[in-house]
Short mmCIF file of C-alpha atoms and ligand atoms in Angstrom, two decimals:
data_model
loop_
_atom_site.label_atom_id
_atom_site.label_comp_id
_atom_site.label_asym_id
_atom_site.label_seq_id
_atom_site.Cartn_x
_atom_site.Cartn_y
_atom_site.Cartn_z
CA UNK A 29 30.24 -7.45 -19.17
CA UNK A 30 32.33 -5.74 -16.51
CA UNK A 31 30.57 -3.91 -13.77
CA UNK A 32 31.79 -0.64 -12.32
CA UNK A 33 32.75 -1.25 -8.68
CA UNK A 34 31.39 2.15 -7.71
CA UNK A 35 27.91 1.19 -8.86
CA UNK A 36 26.53 -0.15 -5.56
CA UNK A 37 22.96 -0.66 -6.80
CA UNK A 38 22.22 -0.98 -10.52
CA UNK A 39 19.19 -2.17 -12.40
CA UNK A 40 19.43 -5.89 -11.62
CA UNK A 41 17.47 -6.11 -8.36
CA UNK A 42 14.49 -3.97 -9.35
CA UNK A 43 15.52 -1.53 -6.64
CA UNK A 44 13.95 1.86 -6.08
CA UNK A 45 16.94 3.93 -7.08
CA UNK A 46 20.45 3.66 -8.47
CA UNK A 47 23.33 4.07 -6.02
CA UNK A 48 26.81 5.23 -6.98
CA UNK A 49 29.67 5.50 -4.53
CA UNK A 50 31.42 8.89 -4.59
CA UNK A 51 33.84 8.36 -1.69
CA UNK A 52 34.31 6.00 1.26
CA UNK A 53 31.61 7.65 3.31
CA UNK A 54 29.13 8.95 0.77
CA UNK A 55 27.11 7.62 -2.14
CA UNK A 56 24.77 9.24 -4.61
CA UNK A 57 21.18 7.97 -4.91
CA UNK A 58 19.28 8.84 -8.11
CA UNK A 59 15.71 8.24 -9.11
CA UNK A 60 12.89 9.60 -11.29
CA UNK A 61 9.14 9.15 -11.07
CA UNK A 62 6.31 10.80 -13.02
CA UNK A 63 2.58 10.13 -12.64
CA UNK A 64 -0.75 11.15 -14.17
CA UNK A 65 -3.39 12.84 -11.98
CA UNK A 66 -4.81 10.66 -9.23
CA UNK A 67 -6.81 13.42 -7.48
CA UNK A 68 -8.82 16.38 -8.81
CA UNK A 69 -7.10 19.21 -6.92
CA UNK A 70 -3.93 20.40 -8.74
CA UNK A 71 -2.05 21.47 -5.58
CA UNK A 72 -2.78 18.10 -3.96
CA UNK A 73 -1.76 16.27 -7.12
CA UNK A 74 1.57 18.13 -7.03
CA UNK A 75 2.10 17.14 -3.39
CA UNK A 76 1.27 13.49 -4.04
CA UNK A 77 3.45 13.26 -7.15
CA UNK A 78 6.40 14.80 -5.30
CA UNK A 79 5.94 12.57 -2.22
CA UNK A 80 5.76 9.59 -4.58
CA UNK A 81 9.04 10.52 -6.31
CA UNK A 82 10.89 11.37 -3.08
CA UNK A 83 9.83 8.02 -1.65
CA UNK A 84 12.30 6.07 -3.78
CA UNK A 85 15.16 7.87 -1.99
CA UNK A 86 13.57 7.04 1.37
CA UNK A 87 13.10 3.39 0.37
CA UNK A 88 16.89 3.17 0.00
CA UNK A 89 17.49 4.72 3.42
CA UNK A 90 18.82 7.96 1.93
CA UNK A 91 18.22 11.69 2.31
CA UNK A 92 16.98 13.70 -0.69
CA UNK A 93 19.15 16.70 -1.51
CA UNK A 94 17.96 18.15 -4.81
CA UNK A 95 14.97 17.73 -7.12
CA UNK A 96 14.11 18.61 -10.73
CA UNK A 97 10.52 19.07 -11.88
CA UNK A 98 9.37 17.03 -14.86
CA UNK A 99 6.07 18.12 -16.41
CA UNK A 100 3.93 17.09 -19.36
CA UNK A 101 1.30 19.78 -19.79
CA UNK A 102 -1.63 20.11 -22.21
CA UNK A 103 -1.35 23.88 -22.66
CA UNK A 104 -4.24 23.92 -25.18
CA UNK A 105 -6.79 22.42 -22.81
CA UNK A 106 -5.71 23.55 -19.33
CA UNK A 107 -5.08 27.05 -17.96
CA UNK A 108 -1.54 27.79 -16.84
CA UNK A 109 -2.85 28.41 -13.31
CA UNK A 110 -3.31 24.64 -12.99
CA UNK A 111 0.38 24.15 -13.71
CA UNK A 112 1.41 26.72 -11.15
CA UNK A 113 -0.77 25.04 -8.48
CA UNK A 114 0.77 21.64 -9.26
CA UNK A 115 4.27 23.07 -8.96
CA UNK A 116 3.38 24.82 -5.71
CA UNK A 117 2.15 21.53 -4.24
CA UNK A 118 5.33 19.80 -5.39
CA UNK A 119 7.58 22.53 -4.01
CA UNK A 120 5.92 22.36 -0.61
CA UNK A 121 6.70 18.63 -0.42
CA UNK A 122 10.27 19.11 -1.63
CA UNK A 123 10.77 21.66 1.17
CA UNK A 124 9.12 19.41 3.74
CA UNK A 125 11.64 16.75 2.71
CA UNK A 126 14.47 19.20 3.39
CA UNK A 127 15.49 19.12 -0.28
CA UNK A 128 16.02 21.91 -2.81
CA UNK A 129 14.29 22.42 -6.13
CA UNK A 130 17.08 23.16 -8.60
CA UNK A 131 15.33 23.19 -11.98
CA UNK A 132 13.08 21.23 -14.25
CA UNK A 133 11.61 20.82 -17.68
CA UNK A 134 8.13 21.08 -19.18
CA UNK A 135 7.00 19.55 -22.46
CA UNK A 136 3.68 19.98 -24.22
CA UNK A 137 1.74 16.76 -23.80
CA UNK A 138 -1.84 15.65 -24.47
CA UNK A 139 -2.01 14.09 -21.04
CA UNK A 140 -1.03 15.91 -17.85
CA UNK A 141 1.97 14.37 -16.05
CA UNK A 142 4.11 15.53 -13.17
CA UNK A 143 6.95 14.12 -11.17
CA UNK A 144 10.49 14.65 -10.02
CA UNK A 145 13.97 13.44 -10.63
CA UNK A 146 15.51 13.30 -7.17
CA UNK A 147 19.12 13.08 -6.08
CA UNK A 148 19.97 12.01 -2.56
CA UNK A 149 22.88 10.76 -0.53
CA UNK A 150 23.59 8.18 2.14
CA UNK A 151 26.45 6.53 3.90
CA UNK A 152 27.25 3.45 1.74
CA UNK A 153 27.17 1.25 4.85
CA UNK A 154 23.60 2.28 5.60
CA UNK A 155 22.00 1.82 2.20
CA UNK A 156 18.93 -0.41 2.40
CA UNK A 157 18.25 -2.34 -0.80
CA UNK A 158 15.85 -5.11 -1.85
CA UNK A 159 18.58 -7.63 -1.32
CA UNK A 160 19.11 -8.58 2.30
CA UNK A 161 15.77 -9.71 3.74
CA UNK A 162 16.75 -12.69 5.93
CA UNK A 163 14.92 -15.79 7.09
CA UNK A 164 13.31 -15.03 10.46
CA UNK A 165 12.84 -11.30 9.76
CA UNK A 166 9.44 -9.74 10.19
CA UNK A 167 7.85 -7.55 7.51
CA UNK A 168 6.41 -4.14 8.33
CA UNK A 169 4.13 -2.08 6.07
CA UNK A 170 3.81 1.63 6.90
CA UNK A 171 0.74 2.77 4.93
CA UNK A 172 -2.63 1.13 4.23
CA UNK A 173 -3.36 -0.21 0.73
CA UNK A 174 -6.20 0.81 -1.58
CA UNK A 175 -5.24 4.12 -3.21
CA UNK A 176 -5.78 2.70 -6.71
CA UNK A 177 -9.23 1.39 -5.82
CA UNK A 178 -10.24 4.68 -4.20
CA UNK A 179 -8.96 6.68 -7.18
CA UNK A 180 -11.06 4.41 -9.41
CA UNK A 181 -14.08 5.04 -7.17
CA UNK A 182 -13.42 8.78 -7.56
CA UNK A 183 -13.48 8.43 -11.35
CA UNK A 184 -16.64 6.32 -11.03
CA UNK A 185 -18.18 9.10 -8.92
CA UNK A 186 -19.03 6.76 -6.05
CA UNK A 187 -16.24 7.71 -3.61
CA UNK A 188 -17.25 9.33 -0.35
CA UNK A 189 -15.61 12.54 0.76
CA UNK A 190 -14.09 11.12 3.95
CA UNK A 191 -12.55 8.18 2.08
CA UNK A 192 -11.04 10.52 -0.50
CA UNK A 193 -9.58 12.71 2.25
CA UNK A 194 -8.00 9.75 4.03
CA UNK A 195 -6.52 8.38 0.79
CA UNK A 196 -5.19 11.82 -0.20
CA UNK A 197 -3.59 12.38 3.21
CA UNK A 198 -1.94 8.98 3.00
CA UNK A 199 -0.59 9.59 -0.52
CA UNK A 200 0.69 13.08 0.31
CA UNK A 201 2.51 11.87 3.44
CA UNK A 202 6.28 11.60 3.06
CA UNK A 203 7.99 8.32 3.92
CA UNK A 204 10.72 10.39 5.56
CA UNK A 205 10.34 9.45 9.21
CA UNK A 206 9.49 5.83 8.33
CA UNK A 207 12.80 5.73 6.45
CA UNK A 208 14.81 7.34 9.24
CA UNK A 209 13.34 4.96 11.81
CA UNK A 210 13.93 1.84 9.72
CA UNK A 211 17.58 2.82 9.12
CA UNK A 212 17.98 3.44 12.87
CA UNK A 213 16.50 -0.02 13.54
CA UNK A 214 19.07 -1.60 11.19
CA UNK A 215 16.48 -2.80 8.65
CA UNK A 216 17.79 -5.53 6.35
CA UNK A 217 15.80 -4.61 3.24
CA UNK A 218 13.17 -2.14 2.12
CA UNK A 219 11.13 -1.03 -0.84
CA UNK A 220 8.18 1.30 -1.29
CA UNK A 221 4.81 0.06 -2.51
CA UNK A 222 3.80 1.70 -5.79
CA UNK A 223 2.48 0.58 -9.17
CA UNK A 224 3.00 -3.17 -8.81
CA UNK A 225 0.98 -3.34 -5.60
CA UNK A 226 2.00 -4.97 -2.34
CA UNK A 227 2.37 -8.40 -3.92
CA UNK A 228 4.43 -7.18 -6.88
CA UNK A 229 6.91 -5.18 -4.84
CA UNK A 230 7.09 -7.86 -2.12
CA UNK A 231 7.78 -10.52 -4.77
CA UNK A 232 10.60 -8.41 -6.25
CA UNK A 233 12.17 -7.96 -2.82
CA UNK A 234 11.79 -11.65 -1.92
CA UNK A 235 13.35 -12.64 -5.25
CA UNK A 236 16.30 -10.25 -4.85
CA UNK A 237 16.83 -11.57 -1.31
CA UNK A 238 16.44 -15.26 -2.32
CA UNK A 239 13.78 -15.87 0.30
CA UNK A 240 10.00 -16.28 0.48
CA UNK A 241 7.69 -13.75 2.11
CA UNK A 242 4.82 -15.18 4.09
CA UNK A 243 2.11 -12.50 4.31
CA UNK A 244 -0.73 -12.56 6.82
CA UNK A 245 -3.70 -11.17 4.89
CA UNK A 246 -5.59 -10.30 8.08
CA UNK A 247 -2.82 -8.01 9.30
CA UNK A 248 -2.49 -5.99 6.09
CA UNK A 249 -3.98 -2.51 6.62
CA UNK A 250 -6.47 -1.26 4.01
CA UNK A 251 -7.86 2.25 3.54
CA UNK A 252 -11.39 2.59 4.77
CA UNK A 253 -13.90 2.05 1.97
CA UNK A 254 -11.45 0.18 -0.29
CA UNK A 255 -13.11 -3.22 0.07
CA UNK A 256 -16.58 -1.72 -0.45
CA UNK A 257 -15.54 0.03 -3.64
CA UNK A 258 -13.76 -3.11 -4.84
CA UNK A 259 -16.99 -5.05 -4.35
CA UNK A 260 -18.71 -2.45 -6.54
CA UNK A 261 -16.22 -3.23 -9.30
CA UNK A 262 -14.01 -0.17 -8.74
CA UNK A 263 -10.80 -2.10 -9.31
CA UNK A 264 -8.23 -0.43 -11.56
CA UNK A 265 -7.01 -2.24 -14.64
CA UNK A 266 -3.48 -2.11 -13.21
CA UNK A 267 -4.53 -4.44 -10.39
CA UNK A 268 -5.58 -7.09 -12.94
CA UNK A 269 -2.34 -6.60 -14.84
CA UNK A 270 -0.40 -7.08 -11.61
CA UNK A 271 -2.39 -10.21 -10.80
CA UNK A 272 -1.77 -11.64 -14.25
CA UNK A 273 1.95 -11.00 -14.00
CA UNK A 274 2.65 -11.94 -10.38
CA UNK A 275 0.10 -14.65 -9.50
CA UNK A 276 2.35 -17.52 -10.72
CA UNK A 277 4.78 -16.44 -7.99
CA UNK A 278 2.11 -16.44 -5.26
CA UNK A 279 0.70 -19.32 -3.23
CA UNK A 280 -2.66 -18.69 -1.62
CA UNK A 281 -2.86 -20.62 1.66
CA UNK A 282 -6.09 -19.11 2.89
CA UNK A 283 -9.56 -18.32 1.67
CA UNK A 284 -9.67 -14.68 0.61
CA UNK A 285 -12.51 -13.00 -1.22
CA UNK A 286 -11.65 -11.87 -4.74
CA UNK A 287 -11.85 -8.27 -3.54
CA UNK A 288 -9.45 -8.85 -0.65
CA UNK A 289 -6.97 -10.45 -3.01
CA UNK A 290 -7.28 -7.64 -5.57
CA UNK A 291 -6.50 -5.10 -2.82
CA UNK A 292 -3.13 -6.81 -2.43
CA UNK A 293 -2.52 -6.34 -6.18
CA UNK A 294 -3.91 -2.78 -6.20
CA UNK A 295 -1.38 -0.34 -7.72
CA UNK A 296 -0.44 2.26 -5.11
CA UNK A 297 0.55 5.87 -5.61
CA UNK A 298 2.99 7.07 -2.97
CA UNK A 299 2.44 3.93 -0.92
CA UNK A 300 4.21 2.99 2.27
CA UNK A 301 7.52 1.29 2.93
CA UNK A 302 7.75 -2.49 3.16
CA UNK A 303 10.52 -3.12 5.67
CA UNK A 304 12.28 -6.38 6.51
CA UNK A 305 13.77 -6.21 9.98
CA UNK A 306 15.14 -8.61 12.57
CA UNK A 307 12.28 -10.18 14.52
CA UNK A 308 13.44 -8.92 17.92
CA UNK A 309 13.46 -5.33 16.65
CA UNK A 310 10.16 -5.38 14.81
CA UNK A 311 7.73 -4.63 17.62
CA UNK A 312 9.81 -1.71 18.89
CA UNK A 313 10.07 -0.33 15.35
CA UNK A 314 6.28 -0.48 14.86
CA UNK A 315 5.87 1.33 18.18
CA UNK A 316 8.31 4.05 17.15
CA UNK A 317 6.57 4.41 13.79
CA UNK A 318 3.23 4.84 15.55
CA UNK A 319 4.68 7.34 18.00
CA UNK A 320 6.05 9.19 14.98
CA UNK A 321 2.52 9.61 13.61
CA UNK A 322 2.53 6.60 11.28
CA UNK A 323 -0.61 5.16 12.81
CA UNK A 324 -1.27 2.38 10.32
CA UNK A 325 2.17 0.75 10.52
CA UNK A 326 1.74 -2.98 11.06
CA UNK A 327 3.63 -6.25 11.01
CA UNK A 328 2.20 -7.97 7.94
CA UNK A 329 4.25 -11.14 7.65
CA UNK A 330 7.57 -12.89 8.00
CA UNK A 331 10.51 -13.97 5.92
CA UNK A 332 10.94 -17.72 5.49
CA UNK A 333 13.40 -19.91 3.63
CA UNK A 334 13.09 -19.74 -0.13
CA UNK A 335 10.45 -22.04 -1.51
CA UNK A 336 8.95 -22.42 -4.97
CA UNK A 337 6.88 -19.24 -4.56
CA UNK A 338 8.14 -15.73 -3.76
CA UNK A 339 4.99 -15.04 -1.78
CA UNK A 340 2.74 -17.16 0.41
CA UNK A 341 -0.47 -15.55 1.64
CA UNK A 342 -2.06 -17.03 4.73
CO1 CO B 6 9.92 2.55 -5.49
CO1 CO B 7 9.64 4.71 -8.47
CO1 CO B 8 14.97 -0.82 -2.17
#
């Protein structure tokens, strides 16, 4: 099957967005993401869902230009004021991203859902895909893991207020400056951490790049409270699904507790960027991320020659 030469990134590499070249110096980046509520407050849910959708543009090194709302709304069971709060939260994030809301669509749905279809642009030479992580690179993660576990603790009514606040702030934070800084640093590859957890998204990137990622479990930042809640059984079903699917591609070279391991499989909402960057640039990039307010950014591993496994955890 012939492939259109203007399609720079298609569906083969499990990338965050499709990329289509419009002219020599500009390409179109397109993505869509819709989620079910992860927090109780409708405005906050709107912010998180929008940040989550915008993130796929940032993971490619692009700038979002326009967004369309996509809503599934149970109009029989929820007042319309809930919908307007969700959309307000989303709009605030779209504006913070410097993008424009240009329309949307709502369908009646038994289960509440909200997200965006986002269109962005980039210079084709500066697109960052899953593909070019190189042996010797270091891996940087820009947000702590554990949003799925903390959301499960919220549903289980055991989550503490301060842990919920920290998780919500993390999920609502745009990956905008992380993206700008990683492009500036000449990052080789990048993805954002969402439903497949750190291990799932890292495995996809390692596979697309034909390398192995060696992750240092002790360096991987976790949200405060996540391990405690995990030990109370507050692990979302999605984490077990991820483990089932990805564990054959993972070699465990260290002794981790079951809870620590499940945190690495925990499905994230609006998670951070996983960035592969030349070793000599990694420390400076982490410093710039921290100076830019991304306090939890950390070097979490390195890229090694392709072995049998996509991921080694040590
Ligand atoms: Co993504
Ligand atoms: Co996505
Ligand atoms: Co990517």
